[in-house]
C-alpha cells in the first residue's frame, strides 16, 4: 500500500490535520496520543536510563564500520525499497544490528512543496516543546506519528513523528531569510536546545527512517514497504560502542541532503569546531553528522559546485595542486586554504544524495570500499559489488572510484553517470 | 664579602692528565681558567663558571669536569640554593639581576602532561614513509568563504585572496636580532629556513644588507625601537611582524648597551655607533587597540597589501581578549609567546614571574576566537618553550597553525643553555657580536645542524600524525579529541579544553 493512499485512513484516527489550527487543541491531541501508546512502566525506566546515558556522552564521537547501499532511478520512476533492502541485508558481515537506516526520495508525492520534518522524541516534554516552536514558526499542514509496527530489536524505540510544514510567511519576511535558511535555523535550534528531541530529516519530499536494529528490523518497524521513492540510500552499522542510540544511525540529513558514511573521521573535532562557527550544532554524537553539515555549508550556503565541494572534503594533495595549471592551482589553493578544516581525514566511503543526484566518494587514500553499477535507468552504489549483483546479476557498467575520486549520477538533463576527479569529469 | 664558598659549579681538573696546553684558558670567555707560570699549573676560579662546557669540549686530554658544587647552602625548599645565591648577588651589586634565555621554573611545562591518541583497529594508521603526509601550512588572513564566478566556461576565483606565506613545515625560526646574536647566527638560520621551506624572523635589529638575498624566507620585525625600519626593510621580507611584547619580558622593552653597538650594528640599526639601543616598553604610537590598527594598516600600506602583517604579544592573563582585539584590528597572524620564551637579556624577576604558559594561553585564545567565529580568519603562531616534535604536535592540537622555535635552534648551533647571553661573551660564539668570538661558529655546519633539526622534527611530526591517522596539518589544528591530560586539575583541563586520560 502506498503511503498516499494510507494517508486518509490515518488522518481520521491518528493524525493532526492542522491548517491554521488551534494550538490548544493540538496540545491535547498530542498528549492524548501518548496516553494511547504509553509504554509499560519498566520500559519507561529503561528508556530514561538510556536517555541519561546519551546526554552524558555529548560531544563524544562514536566510531563504526558499516555497509552502504544506494539506488537511484535516473527517470525518477518510484520504486519500493525492497531491492535496496535485499542488497543492504546481504552485506550482513558489515553490520552488527546496532544501527541501520534509510533515506527515501520522492516518498511524499502529496506534499512535494512542504518541508517534511521527521522528528524523534525521547519523551513527551520534548514533543510539547518542539510542537510549540513548530506552531509558532510554521504553518503546519499535517502532523502525525510515523506509522510503525513492532519488530525485532525495536522494543525500546522512541516516538517518531512527522510534520509537513511551510515557513510562516510573516516571520519569513521579517527575517529576510530564504525558506531553506529559515528551516535550517529551526532545525539547529531544536536539535541543539530541546533535550530529547532530534530532527532526523527536514527536506521536501524526503524522509529518513533509522534506528537501532538490522536493516530488516527497521524496514519492518517503519513499514517501509508502504513507501515508494525514486532514490533510496541505506546504511547498516557496526558501531564499536554498544549503547544503542537511535539518533546515531545513518543516514544523516539536512534539507534534501542525506549522507551515509562508512568510516571514521580523525578530523572530527576539527570539522565540528569549524562547523559550529557557522552555526551548526552537532548533537548526534557521531562523526558522520559533520559530513552532511559540511556539504550543506559548501553547496547551499557558499554556492560551491559539487566537484569542488568534494575537493574540499577529500582534498587533492599539495603536490597535485602545485603541478596544476595556474588558474586551477589558485582555485584549489584557495579552497584548501579557506576550507582546510572541512577536509575529512580518515578512512571513508560516503554516499551523499540530493534530489535528482546521488554521489559516491572515497577518501584520498581509499581506505574503505565503494563500487558503482549501471543497469538501464538504474544506478547503484554499494560497499560490495556482491550486493549489486544480488539484485542485478548483469550490469551495463561497473565503476570503481579510485582514491579521492567520486562517481555521480544525475537525473536531470544531461542525465548521466560520471566519474569525477578534481576539475575533471568523465562520463561512464 | 666573597660568595665563593658555595659557588654553583666547581671545575675539577685531573692534574695527571692536564698537559698545560691552555686550551681552556683561551676558550673560556668568563675568565675562569688562568695559567700560573710560577707554579706551572692551570688555576680555575670556579665561582665565575656558568657551566657552558666550552672548556670541557675543547680539552684535548679530557682532564676537565664541571660539576655542581657539593658545598651548598643548607638545602631548603623555600630558601633553596638559587634564592640564596640571588640575594647574595644582589646584596653585592645593588642592581636587578639580569639573565639570558627563558624562564626555567618548575611546574610550568604542560606539554609533558598532555598525551596523544593513536589509531587502533577502527582507523588504520598511516605510514609516513609509504604514504604522503602533508605538513604544509599557510599563514595569513583567510576570507570566511570562497566566492566563484564563471569565466570562459569554467569557474574562477571572484576575489583575490589576502596575501599569505606558505611553509612546508609548521616550524618557523623565532626572532633573533642582529645585536642579540651575530650575523653568522642569522645567516645560518636564514639558510636553514630556505633549505626547509620555512621562515626566519630577523628580529627587531634591522636586516643586514648581506642577508637581504634571503628575503624570500625572512619575516621582518618592527618593534618599539623601530631599529633599521625603512621602506626597503619592510619590503625585503615576505611578512612583517609587529612586536608588542615577548614572553621572556612582557611589558618591558630592550636595552642593547652602547659597547655592543659596533659600526656594523649601528649601520643596520640606523643609530650612531656606541650609543645604547633602547627599545621603549610600549610603542609610543600604540597606546590602544585603535592605535595598533593604524600601525597595522600603515605597514600594509607601506607594503602595498602584498605582505601579511603579524602581531606578536606575550602570553599574559587576558591574552584571549587581546588576541581577539588584534584579529579585529586587521592583523593576519597572531604570535603568542609563552612564559618560557627566551631572550638575550631580561631582568630575572620579570622573566620568571610574568606571563603564563603558552599551552594555556594558546588554548584560551583558540577558544575565544572560535566563540567569536573568527578563528579561521587569522593564523596563530605559538612560541616559547617548544622542545620537540611532540611539543609541536601538541601545540597544533591546542590550536596553533605553526610554532616558532628559538632556544631549540640555538641548541642546534651549539648553545648549552648557560644563560650568560646577557654578558655578550657567549663562549659558543652565538649570543655575541664580538668579531673574534663570532668566528667560533662555523656557518656551514651551523646551517646544516639547524636544518637537520627542523627536518628531524618534521619527520617526527609526520610519524605522530600518521599514527593518529591524520595526513594534513589542518585536521590536526585544534583537534582536542586527540589530546588527553594526566595530572591536571579540573580547571586546567577546562582551560585546555581536553579530557582526562581514560575518558
Ligand atoms: S684544556 Fe685541558 S689539558 Fe689543556 S690546560 Fe685546560 S685542562 Fe689542561
Ligand atoms: S647563547 Fe651562548 S651564552 Fe647564551 S645560553 Fe647559549 S651558550 Fe650560553
Short mmCIF file of N, CA, C and O in Angstrom, two decimals, chain A residues 316-390:
data_model
loop_
_atom_site.label_atom_id
_atom_site.label_comp_id
_atom_site.label_asym_id
_atom_site.label_seq_id
_atom_site.Cartn_x
_atom_site.Cartn_y
_atom_site.Cartn_z
N UNK A 316 42.76 17.25 -2.89
CA UNK A 316 43.93 16.74 -3.61
C UNK A 316 45.19 17.10 -2.81
O UNK A 316 45.19 18.07 -2.06
N UNK A 317 46.23 16.30 -2.98
CA UNK A 317 47.49 16.58 -2.28
C UNK A 317 48.10 17.87 -2.81
O UNK A 317 47.90 18.23 -3.96
N UNK A 318 48.89 18.53 -1.97
CA UNK A 318 49.56 19.76 -2.40
C UNK A 318 50.42 19.50 -3.63
O UNK A 318 50.51 20.34 -4.52
N UNK A 319 51.05 18.34 -3.68
CA UNK A 319 51.88 18.01 -4.85
C UNK A 319 51.06 18.09 -6.13
O UNK A 319 51.51 18.62 -7.14
N UNK A 320 49.84 17.53 -6.07
CA UNK A 320 48.98 17.57 -7.25
C UNK A 320 48.58 19.00 -7.56
O UNK A 320 48.58 19.43 -8.71
N UNK A 321 48.22 19.74 -6.51
CA UNK A 321 47.79 21.13 -6.72
C UNK A 321 48.93 21.95 -7.32
O UNK A 321 48.73 22.70 -8.28
N UNK A 322 50.13 21.76 -6.79
CA UNK A 322 51.28 22.53 -7.27
C UNK A 322 51.54 22.29 -8.75
O UNK A 322 52.05 23.16 -9.45
N UNK A 323 51.22 21.10 -9.23
CA UNK A 323 51.55 20.80 -10.62
C UNK A 323 50.40 21.13 -11.58
O UNK A 323 50.46 20.82 -12.76
N UNK A 324 49.33 21.74 -11.06
CA UNK A 324 48.22 22.11 -11.94
C UNK A 324 48.53 23.40 -12.67
O UNK A 324 49.42 24.15 -12.28
N UNK A 325 47.72 23.68 -13.68
CA UNK A 325 47.97 24.95 -14.36
C UNK A 325 47.42 26.10 -13.53
O UNK A 325 46.59 25.91 -12.64
N UNK A 326 47.92 27.28 -13.85
CA UNK A 326 47.81 28.44 -12.98
C UNK A 326 46.45 28.66 -12.31
O UNK A 326 46.35 28.68 -11.10
N UNK A 327 45.36 28.78 -13.13
CA UNK A 327 44.07 29.14 -12.53
C UNK A 327 43.57 28.03 -11.61
O UNK A 327 43.03 28.28 -10.54
N UNK A 328 43.77 26.79 -12.06
CA UNK A 328 43.32 25.67 -11.24
C UNK A 328 44.05 25.64 -9.91
O UNK A 328 43.48 25.38 -8.86
N UNK A 329 45.34 25.93 -10.00
CA UNK A 329 46.14 25.91 -8.79
C UNK A 329 45.65 26.97 -7.81
O UNK A 329 45.46 26.70 -6.63
N UNK A 330 45.40 28.16 -8.34
CA UNK A 330 44.90 29.23 -7.46
C UNK A 330 43.58 28.83 -6.82
O UNK A 330 43.35 29.04 -5.64
N UNK A 331 42.71 28.26 -7.64
CA UNK A 331 41.38 27.90 -7.17
C UNK A 331 41.48 26.86 -6.06
O UNK A 331 40.90 27.01 -4.98
N UNK A 332 42.26 25.82 -6.31
CA UNK A 332 42.33 24.75 -5.31
C UNK A 332 43.13 25.15 -4.07
O UNK A 332 42.82 24.74 -2.96
N UNK A 333 44.13 26.00 -4.28
CA UNK A 333 44.85 26.52 -3.12
C UNK A 333 43.88 27.31 -2.25
O UNK A 333 43.86 27.17 -1.02
N UNK A 334 43.07 28.14 -2.90
CA UNK A 334 42.10 28.94 -2.15
C UNK A 334 41.15 28.03 -1.39
O UNK A 334 40.85 28.25 -0.22
N UNK A 335 40.68 26.97 -2.04
CA UNK A 335 39.73 26.07 -1.38
C UNK A 335 40.37 25.39 -0.17
O UNK A 335 39.79 25.30 0.90
N UNK A 336 41.61 24.94 -0.34
CA UNK A 336 42.26 24.26 0.79
C UNK A 336 42.58 25.25 1.89
O UNK A 336 42.54 24.92 3.06
N UNK A 337 42.89 26.45 1.47
CA UNK A 337 43.26 27.44 2.46
C UNK A 337 42.04 27.86 3.28
O UNK A 337 42.09 27.94 4.51
N UNK A 338 40.94 28.12 2.60
CA UNK A 338 39.76 28.62 3.30
C UNK A 338 39.03 27.49 4.02
O UNK A 338 38.54 27.66 5.13
N UNK A 339 38.93 26.32 3.36
CA UNK A 339 38.12 25.25 3.95
C UNK A 339 38.97 24.08 4.44
O UNK A 339 38.49 22.95 4.49
N UNK A 340 40.22 24.37 4.79
CA UNK A 340 41.10 23.28 5.25
C UNK A 340 40.49 22.46 6.38
O UNK A 340 40.67 21.26 6.45
N UNK A 341 39.72 23.12 7.23
CA UNK A 341 39.15 22.42 8.38
C UNK A 341 37.98 21.53 8.00
O UNK A 341 37.46 20.80 8.83
N UNK A 342 37.52 21.62 6.76
CA UNK A 342 36.43 20.74 6.35
C UNK A 342 36.94 19.48 5.67
O UNK A 342 36.16 18.63 5.28
N UNK A 343 38.24 19.37 5.51
CA UNK A 343 38.78 18.15 4.92
C UNK A 343 38.45 16.99 5.86
O UNK A 343 38.63 17.08 7.06
N UNK A 344 37.87 15.94 5.28
CA UNK A 344 37.51 14.77 6.09
C UNK A 344 38.70 13.82 6.05
O UNK A 344 38.96 13.20 5.02
N UNK A 345 39.41 13.75 7.15
CA UNK A 345 40.62 12.94 7.17
C UNK A 345 40.36 11.67 7.97
O UNK A 345 39.87 11.70 9.09
N UNK A 346 40.72 10.58 7.35
CA UNK A 346 40.44 9.28 7.94
C UNK A 346 39.87 8.42 6.83
O UNK A 346 39.60 8.91 5.74
N UNK A 347 39.69 7.14 7.10
CA UNK A 347 39.18 6.27 6.05
C UNK A 347 37.68 6.50 5.87
O UNK A 347 36.96 6.57 6.86
N UNK A 348 37.22 6.67 4.65
CA UNK A 348 35.76 6.73 4.46
C UNK A 348 35.34 6.38 3.05
O UNK A 348 36.09 6.52 2.10
N UNK A 349 34.14 5.86 2.95
CA UNK A 349 33.40 5.94 1.70
C UNK A 349 32.05 6.53 2.08
O UNK A 349 31.52 6.26 3.15
N UNK A 350 31.55 7.37 1.20
CA UNK A 350 30.35 8.14 1.53
C UNK A 350 29.39 8.10 0.36
O UNK A 350 29.79 8.19 -0.80
N UNK A 351 28.11 7.91 0.68
CA UNK A 351 27.08 8.15 -0.33
C UNK A 351 26.33 9.39 0.10
O UNK A 351 25.83 9.45 1.23
N UNK A 352 26.29 10.37 -0.78
CA UNK A 352 25.54 11.59 -0.48
C UNK A 352 24.45 11.72 -1.54
O UNK A 352 24.65 11.33 -2.69
N UNK A 353 23.30 12.26 -1.15
CA UNK A 353 22.21 12.38 -2.12
C UNK A 353 21.51 13.71 -1.95
O UNK A 353 21.39 14.23 -0.85
N UNK A 354 21.13 14.27 -3.09
CA UNK A 354 20.21 15.41 -3.10
C UNK A 354 19.14 15.05 -4.10
O UNK A 354 19.30 14.09 -4.86
N UNK A 355 18.08 15.83 -4.17
CA UNK A 355 17.06 15.50 -5.16
C UNK A 355 17.68 15.42 -6.55
O UNK A 355 18.38 16.33 -6.97
N UNK A 356 17.47 14.30 -7.20
CA UNK A 356 17.95 14.15 -8.57
C UNK A 356 19.42 13.85 -8.71
O UNK A 356 19.96 13.89 -9.80
N UNK A 357 20.09 13.53 -7.61
CA UNK A 357 21.54 13.40 -7.68
C UNK A 357 22.02 12.45 -6.59
O UNK A 357 21.65 12.58 -5.43
N UNK A 358 22.84 11.47 -6.99
CA UNK A 358 23.44 10.59 -5.98
C UNK A 358 24.94 10.56 -6.23
O UNK A 358 25.39 10.38 -7.36
N UNK A 359 25.72 10.75 -5.18
CA UNK A 359 27.17 10.85 -5.31
C UNK A 359 27.83 9.86 -4.37
O UNK A 359 27.43 9.72 -3.22
N UNK A 360 28.82 9.16 -4.88
CA UNK A 360 29.62 8.31 -4.01
C UNK A 360 31.06 8.79 -4.07
O UNK A 360 31.56 9.10 -5.14
N UNK A 361 31.72 8.90 -2.95
CA UNK A 361 33.13 9.28 -3.00
C UNK A 361 33.90 8.66 -1.85
O UNK A 361 33.31 8.24 -0.84
N UNK A 362 35.21 8.59 -2.05
CA UNK A 362 36.06 7.91 -1.07
C UNK A 362 37.19 8.83 -0.64
O UNK A 362 37.48 9.82 -1.30
N UNK A 363 37.81 8.48 0.48
CA UNK A 363 38.89 9.31 1.00
C UNK A 363 40.08 9.28 0.05
O UNK A 363 40.16 8.47 -0.85
N UNK A 364 41.03 10.16 0.31
CA UNK A 364 42.10 10.32 -0.67
C UNK A 364 43.17 9.25 -0.57
O UNK A 364 44.16 9.30 -1.27
N UNK A 365 42.96 8.30 0.33
CA UNK A 365 43.86 7.14 0.31
C UNK A 365 43.07 5.88 -0.04
O UNK A 365 43.63 4.80 -0.13
N UNK A 366 41.80 6.03 -0.23
CA UNK A 366 40.87 4.93 -0.46
C UNK A 366 41.07 3.79 0.53
O UNK A 366 41.56 2.71 0.19
N UNK A 367 40.68 4.05 1.75
CA UNK A 367 40.81 3.05 2.79
C UNK A 367 39.50 2.33 3.07
O UNK A 367 39.43 1.47 3.93
N UNK A 368 38.43 2.71 2.37
CA UNK A 368 37.16 1.98 2.51
C UNK A 368 36.60 1.75 1.11
O UNK A 368 36.84 2.53 0.20
N UNK A 369 35.84 0.65 0.96
CA UNK A 369 35.41 0.26 -0.38
C UNK A 369 34.17 1.01 -0.87
O UNK A 369 33.33 1.43 -0.08
N UNK A 370 34.08 1.15 -2.17
CA UNK A 370 32.86 1.68 -2.79
C UNK A 370 32.88 1.27 -4.26
O UNK A 370 33.90 1.37 -4.93
N UNK A 371 31.73 0.79 -4.72
CA UNK A 371 31.65 0.38 -6.12
C UNK A 371 30.28 0.80 -6.66
O UNK A 371 29.31 0.86 -5.92
N UNK A 372 30.26 1.16 -7.93
CA UNK A 372 29.01 1.59 -8.55
C UNK A 372 28.66 0.71 -9.72
O UNK A 372 29.54 0.09 -10.33
N UNK A 373 27.37 0.60 -10.03
CA UNK A 373 26.96 -0.22 -11.17
C UNK A 373 25.79 0.44 -11.89
O UNK A 373 24.91 1.03 -11.25
N UNK A 374 25.80 0.36 -13.22
CA UNK A 374 24.72 0.93 -14.02
C UNK A 374 23.96 -0.21 -14.67
O UNK A 374 24.57 -1.13 -15.22
N UNK A 375 22.63 -0.16 -14.58
CA UNK A 375 21.83 -1.08 -15.36
C UNK A 375 20.60 -0.31 -15.83
O UNK A 375 19.76 0.07 -15.02
N UNK A 376 20.54 -0.06 -17.13
CA UNK A 376 19.42 0.68 -17.69
C UNK A 376 19.27 2.02 -17.00
O UNK A 376 20.22 2.79 -16.88
N UNK A 377 18.05 2.27 -16.50
CA UNK A 377 17.84 3.57 -15.87
C UNK A 377 18.18 3.55 -14.37
O UNK A 377 17.93 4.52 -13.68
N UNK A 378 18.72 2.44 -13.91
CA UNK A 378 19.10 2.36 -12.51
C UNK A 378 20.61 2.54 -12.34
O UNK A 378 21.39 2.09 -13.17
N UNK A 379 20.96 3.20 -11.27
CA UNK A 379 22.37 3.27 -10.89
C UNK A 379 22.48 2.88 -9.43
O UNK A 379 21.67 3.30 -8.60
N UNK A 380 23.46 2.04 -9.12
CA UNK A 380 23.63 1.56 -7.75
C UNK A 380 25.00 1.95 -7.21
O UNK A 380 25.97 2.00 -7.96
N UNK A 381 25.04 2.18 -5.93
CA UNK A 381 26.33 2.36 -5.25
C UNK A 381 26.32 1.42 -4.06
O UNK A 381 25.29 1.28 -3.38
N UNK A 382 27.45 0.78 -3.80
CA UNK A 382 27.44 -0.19 -2.72
C UNK A 382 28.83 -0.37 -2.14
O UNK A 382 29.84 -0.13 -2.81
N UNK A 383 28.87 -0.82 -0.89
CA UNK A 383 30.16 -1.15 -0.30
C UNK A 383 30.75 -2.37 -0.99
O UNK A 383 31.95 -2.50 -1.11
N UNK A 384 29.87 -3.28 -1.41
CA UNK A 384 30.36 -4.50 -2.06
C UNK A 384 29.62 -4.75 -3.35
O UNK A 384 28.41 -4.54 -3.43
N UNK A 385 30.35 -5.23 -4.33
CA UNK A 385 29.73 -5.49 -5.62
C UNK A 385 28.69 -6.61 -5.50
O UNK A 385 27.69 -6.64 -6.19
N UNK A 386 28.95 -7.54 -4.58
CA UNK A 386 28.03 -8.68 -4.43
C UNK A 386 26.60 -8.22 -4.17
O UNK A 386 25.65 -8.83 -4.65
N UNK A 387 26.47 -7.12 -3.44
CA UNK A 387 25.13 -6.63 -3.12
C UNK A 387 24.43 -6.13 -4.37
O UNK A 387 23.22 -6.32 -4.55
N UNK A 388 25.19 -5.50 -5.25
CA UNK A 388 24.59 -5.03 -6.50
C UNK A 388 24.23 -6.23 -7.38
O UNK A 388 23.14 -6.30 -7.93
N UNK A 389 25.16 -7.16 -7.44
CA UNK A 389 24.93 -8.35 -8.29
C UNK A 389 23.73 -9.15 -7.80
O UNK A 389 23.09 -9.85 -8.58
N UNK A 390 23.46 -9.08 -6.51
CA UNK A 390 22.32 -9.82 -5.97
C UNK A 390 21.02 -9.35 -6.60
O UNK A 390 20.16 -10.16 -6.95
#
